[in-house]
């Protein structure tokens, strides 16, 4: 379904009301079947993602040009309407943000994810959200009305400079830690996704990362390694930002499976020692 939607990335009605860099597009279906563990369906209100993380493999997975991933962003404005109909025949857990971030900057103005949540809440649907943004806190009022909603927040580092290098347009680590803390306090099932494990971080800052995570009160972490897709290394090699020392180290080690396995094991041990249970993602 997503492929069909992406193929038909045609401008829809309502673009005039969209913020700069965002266009309204029509989708044919709101839900697609998901093969991700624990999810039955996927829901992605946006096409593209302006967080523009360097390691993002979604465009390579979807066969989309990497350069056009950040802009323009497509807002599937007819999604809430379609969702209302499709939920009549859908049972199980719906993953929100399996391909693009549902709380990327456009969402602050467009409120498409929120409108989808309103529909899901009316139908009493089971949902699992994944994001890098503290904007999710805006919708805690709706989340509290849903049956056992789950929210995962990605945090790869607490080093601001590294975060700016790898996730240039995503909220800063401190904002994400605050979001995790607030979600836990609100009684929302919350986990932190440490993925991809950034090699240069796990060397020097792992203890700081683990301590910051355990300090939020979150009890569950998911770990993921970098997923290298065809074309990704070439894209990264051409980026100016990666010619810094940390960037070069990242490029060198990103394909080193042995190093990544050891770093993952080490991180898992430290998290468990701090009372955080660990799962491997996917
Ligand atoms: S937030 Fe996720 S979808 Fe968006 S650019 Fe980063 S990795 Fe890709």
Short mmCIF file of C-alpha atoms and ligand atoms in Angstrom, two decimals:
data_model
loop_
_atom_site.label_atom_id
_atom_site.label_comp_id
_atom_site.label_asym_id
_atom_site.label_seq_id
_atom_site.Cartn_x
_atom_site.Cartn_y
_atom_site.Cartn_z
CA UNK A 1 0.00 0.00 0.00
CA UNK A 2 2.71 2.44 0.94
CA UNK A 3 4.49 1.85 -2.35
CA UNK A 4 1.30 2.61 -4.22
CA UNK A 5 0.86 5.78 -2.20
CA UNK A 6 4.42 6.86 -2.87
CA UNK A 7 4.09 6.12 -6.55
CA UNK A 8 1.08 8.36 -6.63
CA UNK A 9 2.82 11.21 -4.84
CA UNK A 10 0.59 13.67 -6.62
CA UNK A 11 -0.39 16.95 -5.12
CA UNK A 12 -3.85 16.78 -3.64
CA UNK A 13 -6.34 19.42 -2.63
CA UNK A 14 -5.64 21.82 0.21
CA UNK A 15 -1.97 22.61 -0.50
CA UNK A 16 -2.69 26.31 -0.06
CA UNK A 17 -3.29 25.73 3.64
CA UNK A 18 -0.04 23.82 4.10
CA UNK A 19 3.07 25.35 5.70
CA UNK A 20 6.11 26.02 3.55
CA UNK A 21 7.77 22.83 2.33
CA UNK A 22 4.65 20.72 2.85
CA UNK A 23 2.17 19.70 0.19
CA UNK A 24 -1.15 17.93 0.57
CA UNK A 25 -1.24 14.53 -1.11
CA UNK A 26 -3.94 11.92 -1.42
CA UNK A 27 -3.46 8.33 -0.36
CA UNK A 28 -5.52 5.36 -1.49
CA UNK A 29 -5.43 3.57 1.85
CA UNK A 30 -4.75 4.71 5.39
CA UNK A 31 -3.57 1.35 6.74
CA UNK A 32 -1.09 -1.10 5.34
CA UNK A 33 -0.29 -4.56 6.68
CA UNK A 34 2.84 -4.58 8.82
CA UNK A 35 5.38 -7.35 9.24
CA UNK A 36 7.08 -5.59 12.14
CA UNK A 37 6.96 -7.56 15.40
CA UNK A 38 3.93 -6.72 17.52
CA UNK A 39 2.26 -4.67 14.80
CA UNK A 40 -0.61 -5.69 12.55
CA UNK A 41 -0.94 -2.47 10.57
CA UNK A 42 1.16 0.56 9.74
CA UNK A 43 -0.05 4.14 9.52
CA UNK A 44 2.22 6.88 8.14
CA UNK A 45 0.51 10.26 7.83
CA UNK A 46 3.51 11.85 6.09
CA UNK A 47 5.62 11.05 3.05
CA UNK A 48 9.24 12.03 3.64
CA UNK A 49 10.73 13.23 6.88
CA UNK A 50 12.32 16.59 7.59
CA UNK A 51 14.28 15.31 10.58
CA UNK A 52 16.67 14.19 7.85
CA UNK A 53 18.77 11.86 10.00
CA UNK A 54 21.98 10.94 8.23
CA UNK A 55 21.49 7.24 8.87
CA UNK A 56 17.85 7.17 7.71
CA UNK A 57 17.35 4.12 5.55
CA UNK A 58 13.64 4.65 4.87
CA UNK A 59 14.10 6.34 1.45
CA UNK A 60 16.45 3.54 0.32
CA UNK A 61 13.92 1.00 1.52
CA UNK A 62 11.11 2.75 -0.29
CA UNK A 63 13.10 3.40 -3.46
CA UNK A 64 12.73 7.15 -3.00
CA UNK A 65 15.48 9.65 -3.87
CA UNK A 66 17.45 10.37 -0.68
CA UNK A 67 17.89 14.02 -1.65
CA UNK A 68 14.13 14.57 -1.79
CA UNK A 69 13.41 12.90 1.55
CA UNK A 70 13.47 16.11 3.54
CA UNK A 71 11.48 18.32 1.25
CA UNK A 72 8.81 18.56 0.09
CA UNK A 73 6.96 16.67 2.78
CA UNK A 74 3.71 15.09 1.67
CA UNK A 75 0.81 15.32 4.12
CA UNK A 76 -1.78 12.62 3.41
CA UNK A 77 -4.68 14.85 4.21
CA UNK A 78 -7.39 12.34 3.34
CA UNK A 79 -5.96 9.78 5.74
CA UNK A 80 -8.26 10.43 8.74
CA UNK A 81 -11.30 10.03 6.49
CA UNK A 82 -10.04 6.76 4.99
CA UNK A 83 -9.00 5.49 8.39
CA UNK A 84 -12.50 5.91 9.72
CA UNK A 85 -13.76 3.46 7.09
CA UNK A 86 -10.85 1.03 7.20
CA UNK A 87 -11.04 0.56 10.95
CA UNK A 88 -14.34 -1.25 10.49
CA UNK A 89 -12.39 -4.23 9.15
CA UNK A 90 -9.08 -3.89 10.99
CA UNK A 91 -8.27 -5.54 14.29
CA UNK A 92 -4.92 -5.61 16.04
CA UNK A 93 -2.23 -3.08 16.82
CA UNK A 94 -1.55 -0.15 14.52
CA UNK A 95 2.00 1.17 14.35
CA UNK A 96 2.10 4.92 13.76
CA UNK A 97 5.36 6.15 12.25
CA UNK A 98 6.86 2.95 10.88
CA UNK A 99 8.43 4.70 7.88
CA UNK A 100 8.36 8.44 8.62
CA UNK A 101 8.14 10.41 11.85
CA UNK A 102 4.49 11.23 12.66
CA UNK A 103 5.64 14.14 14.86
CA UNK A 104 8.10 15.75 12.46
CA UNK A 105 7.93 19.58 12.36
CA UNK A 106 5.05 19.74 9.84
CA UNK A 107 2.76 18.05 12.36
CA UNK A 108 2.85 21.08 14.68
CA UNK A 109 0.84 23.03 12.09
CA UNK A 110 -0.91 20.33 10.02
CA UNK A 111 -2.11 18.20 12.97
CA UNK A 112 -2.66 15.21 10.72
CA UNK A 113 -1.37 12.66 13.23
CA UNK A 114 -3.61 14.19 15.86
CA UNK A 115 -6.63 13.90 13.59
CA UNK A 116 -5.80 10.25 12.96
CA UNK A 117 -5.48 9.71 16.71
CA UNK A 118 -8.93 11.23 17.21
CA UNK A 119 -10.38 8.68 14.78
CA UNK A 120 -8.44 5.84 16.42
CA UNK A 121 -9.64 6.92 19.84
CA UNK A 122 -13.29 6.95 18.74
CA UNK A 123 -12.86 3.38 17.49
CA UNK A 124 -10.94 2.24 20.59
CA UNK A 125 -7.99 1.07 18.48
CA UNK A 126 -4.73 -0.34 19.86
CA UNK A 127 -1.77 1.79 18.80
CA UNK A 128 1.99 2.00 19.06
CA UNK A 129 3.66 5.29 18.11
CA UNK A 130 7.26 5.75 17.17
CA UNK A 131 8.91 9.17 17.06
CA UNK A 132 11.95 11.27 17.81
CA UNK A 133 9.92 14.28 18.82
CA UNK A 134 8.63 15.68 22.08
CA UNK A 135 5.68 17.03 20.07
CA UNK A 136 4.00 13.74 20.96
CA UNK A 137 3.35 15.25 24.41
CA UNK A 138 0.79 17.57 22.82
CA UNK A 139 -1.43 14.52 22.24
CA UNK A 140 -1.20 12.91 25.67
CA UNK A 141 -4.81 13.96 26.25
CA UNK A 142 -5.94 11.64 23.44
CA UNK A 143 -3.40 8.93 24.26
CA UNK A 144 -4.86 8.63 27.74
CA UNK A 145 -8.23 7.76 26.23
CA UNK A 146 -6.84 4.93 24.09
CA UNK A 147 -6.56 1.31 25.31
CA UNK A 148 -2.95 0.72 26.49
CA UNK A 149 -1.22 2.96 23.94
CA UNK A 150 2.52 2.61 23.54
CA UNK A 151 5.06 5.29 22.62
CA UNK A 152 8.67 4.68 21.61
CA UNK A 153 11.15 7.55 21.51
CA UNK A 154 14.45 7.21 19.69
CA UNK A 155 17.54 8.43 21.47
CA UNK A 156 20.94 7.66 19.99
CA UNK A 157 23.15 9.98 22.03
CA UNK A 158 23.10 12.62 24.75
CA UNK A 159 25.96 14.44 23.05
CA UNK A 160 24.44 17.55 21.49
CA UNK A 161 27.14 17.91 18.82
CA UNK A 162 26.76 14.31 17.70
CA UNK A 163 23.00 14.61 17.66
CA UNK A 164 23.32 17.71 15.48
CA UNK A 165 25.59 15.81 13.13
CA UNK A 166 23.50 12.68 12.79
CA UNK A 167 19.98 14.01 13.38
CA UNK A 168 20.31 17.66 12.32
CA UNK A 169 16.63 18.62 12.38
CA UNK A 170 15.27 16.39 15.13
CA UNK A 171 14.62 17.66 18.66
CA UNK A 172 17.69 17.76 20.91
CA UNK A 173 18.45 14.81 23.21
CA UNK A 174 17.37 16.77 26.31
CA UNK A 175 13.91 17.37 24.81
CA UNK A 176 13.55 13.67 24.03
CA UNK A 177 14.62 12.68 27.54
CA UNK A 178 12.05 15.11 28.95
CA UNK A 179 9.43 13.60 26.67
CA UNK A 180 10.24 10.08 27.88
CA UNK A 181 10.04 11.24 31.49
CA UNK A 182 6.69 12.98 30.93
CA UNK A 183 5.18 9.99 29.12
CA UNK A 184 6.25 7.65 31.91
CA UNK A 185 4.75 10.01 34.48
CA UNK A 186 1.53 10.19 32.47
CA UNK A 187 1.25 6.41 32.76
CA UNK A 188 1.77 5.78 29.03
CA UNK A 189 3.63 2.56 28.14
CA UNK A 190 6.93 3.96 26.96
CA UNK A 191 10.17 2.58 25.61
CA UNK A 192 13.36 4.12 24.35
CA UNK A 193 14.84 2.99 21.04
CA UNK A 194 18.61 3.31 20.97
CA UNK A 195 19.10 2.88 17.31
CA UNK A 196 21.20 2.94 15.44
CA UNK A 197 23.88 2.52 18.06
CA UNK A 198 26.39 5.13 16.96
CA UNK A 199 29.86 3.60 17.35
CA UNK A 200 31.64 6.79 18.33
CA UNK A 201 29.10 7.34 21.05
CA UNK A 202 29.21 3.90 22.54
CA UNK A 203 32.98 4.26 23.01
CA UNK A 204 33.01 7.40 25.08
CA UNK A 205 29.53 8.33 26.20
CA UNK A 206 27.77 5.08 26.90
CA UNK A 207 27.63 5.57 30.65
CA UNK A 208 26.19 9.06 30.28
CA UNK A 209 23.58 7.75 27.85
CA UNK A 210 22.57 4.87 30.11
CA UNK A 211 22.39 7.09 33.17
CA UNK A 212 20.24 9.68 31.34
CA UNK A 213 17.87 6.98 30.15
CA UNK A 214 17.49 5.25 33.50
CA UNK A 215 16.96 8.69 35.09
CA UNK A 216 13.74 9.14 33.13
CA UNK A 217 12.10 6.16 34.83
CA UNK A 218 11.60 4.28 31.57
CA UNK A 219 11.86 0.53 32.09
CA UNK A 220 12.24 -0.76 28.55
CA UNK A 221 14.83 -0.20 25.86
CA UNK A 222 15.11 -1.49 22.33
CA UNK A 223 18.50 -1.66 20.63
CA UNK A 224 19.13 -1.52 16.94
CA UNK A 225 22.24 -1.47 14.79
CA UNK A 226 22.77 0.65 11.76
CA UNK A 227 21.03 -0.81 8.76
CA UNK A 228 23.07 -0.17 5.67
CA UNK A 229 21.02 -0.19 2.47
CA UNK A 230 22.30 -0.09 -1.09
CA UNK A 231 23.27 3.45 -1.99
CA UNK A 232 23.46 4.62 1.62
CA UNK A 233 27.24 4.57 2.05
CA UNK A 234 27.73 6.43 -1.19
CA UNK A 235 25.25 9.06 -0.07
CA UNK A 236 26.96 9.45 3.31
CA UNK A 237 30.42 9.60 1.77
CA UNK A 238 29.33 12.64 -0.23
CA UNK A 239 28.18 14.61 2.78
CA UNK A 240 30.37 17.44 3.94
CA UNK A 241 29.34 17.07 7.58
CA UNK A 242 30.84 13.62 7.74
CA UNK A 243 34.34 14.85 7.06
CA UNK A 244 34.67 15.81 10.72
CA UNK A 245 36.61 13.47 13.00
CA UNK A 246 33.52 11.89 14.50
CA UNK A 247 31.94 11.61 11.09
CA UNK A 248 34.92 9.75 9.68
CA UNK A 249 34.94 7.42 12.67
CA UNK A 250 31.28 6.75 12.11
CA UNK A 251 31.77 5.92 8.45
CA UNK A 252 34.68 3.61 9.23
CA UNK A 253 32.93 1.68 11.93
CA UNK A 254 29.37 1.68 10.66
CA UNK A 255 29.93 -1.49 8.67
CA UNK A 256 32.00 -3.23 11.33
CA UNK A 257 29.53 -5.87 12.48
CA UNK A 258 31.87 -7.26 15.12
CA UNK A 259 32.38 -3.88 16.70
CA UNK A 260 28.65 -3.15 16.61
CA UNK A 261 27.80 -6.51 18.18
CA UNK A 262 30.22 -5.88 21.05
CA UNK A 263 28.92 -2.34 21.53
CA UNK A 264 25.35 -3.59 21.58
CA UNK A 265 26.16 -6.27 24.17
CA UNK A 266 27.98 -3.77 26.34
CA UNK A 267 25.09 -1.31 26.15
CA UNK A 268 22.58 -4.03 26.98
CA UNK A 269 24.56 -5.08 30.07
CA UNK A 270 24.81 -1.54 31.37
CA UNK A 271 21.11 -0.87 30.81
CA UNK A 272 20.10 -4.04 32.63
CA UNK A 273 22.39 -3.13 35.53
CA UNK A 274 20.44 0.13 35.74
CA UNK A 275 17.06 -1.59 35.85
CA UNK A 276 16.13 -1.13 32.18
CA UNK A 277 15.04 -4.29 30.35
CA UNK A 278 16.46 -4.75 26.86
CA UNK A 279 15.07 -6.09 23.60
CA UNK A 280 16.66 -6.26 20.21
CA UNK A 281 14.65 -4.33 17.62
CA UNK A 282 13.06 -6.23 14.74
S1 LIG B 1 13.15 10.49 12.17
FE1 LIG B 1 13.17 8.44 11.29
S2 LIG B 1 12.12 8.65 9.30
FE2 LIG B 1 12.72 10.69 9.97
S3 LIG B 1 14.67 11.06 8.97
FE3 LIG B 1 15.08 10.28 11.04
S4 LIG B 1 15.32 8.07 10.79
FE4 LIG B 1 14.32 8.83 8.91
#
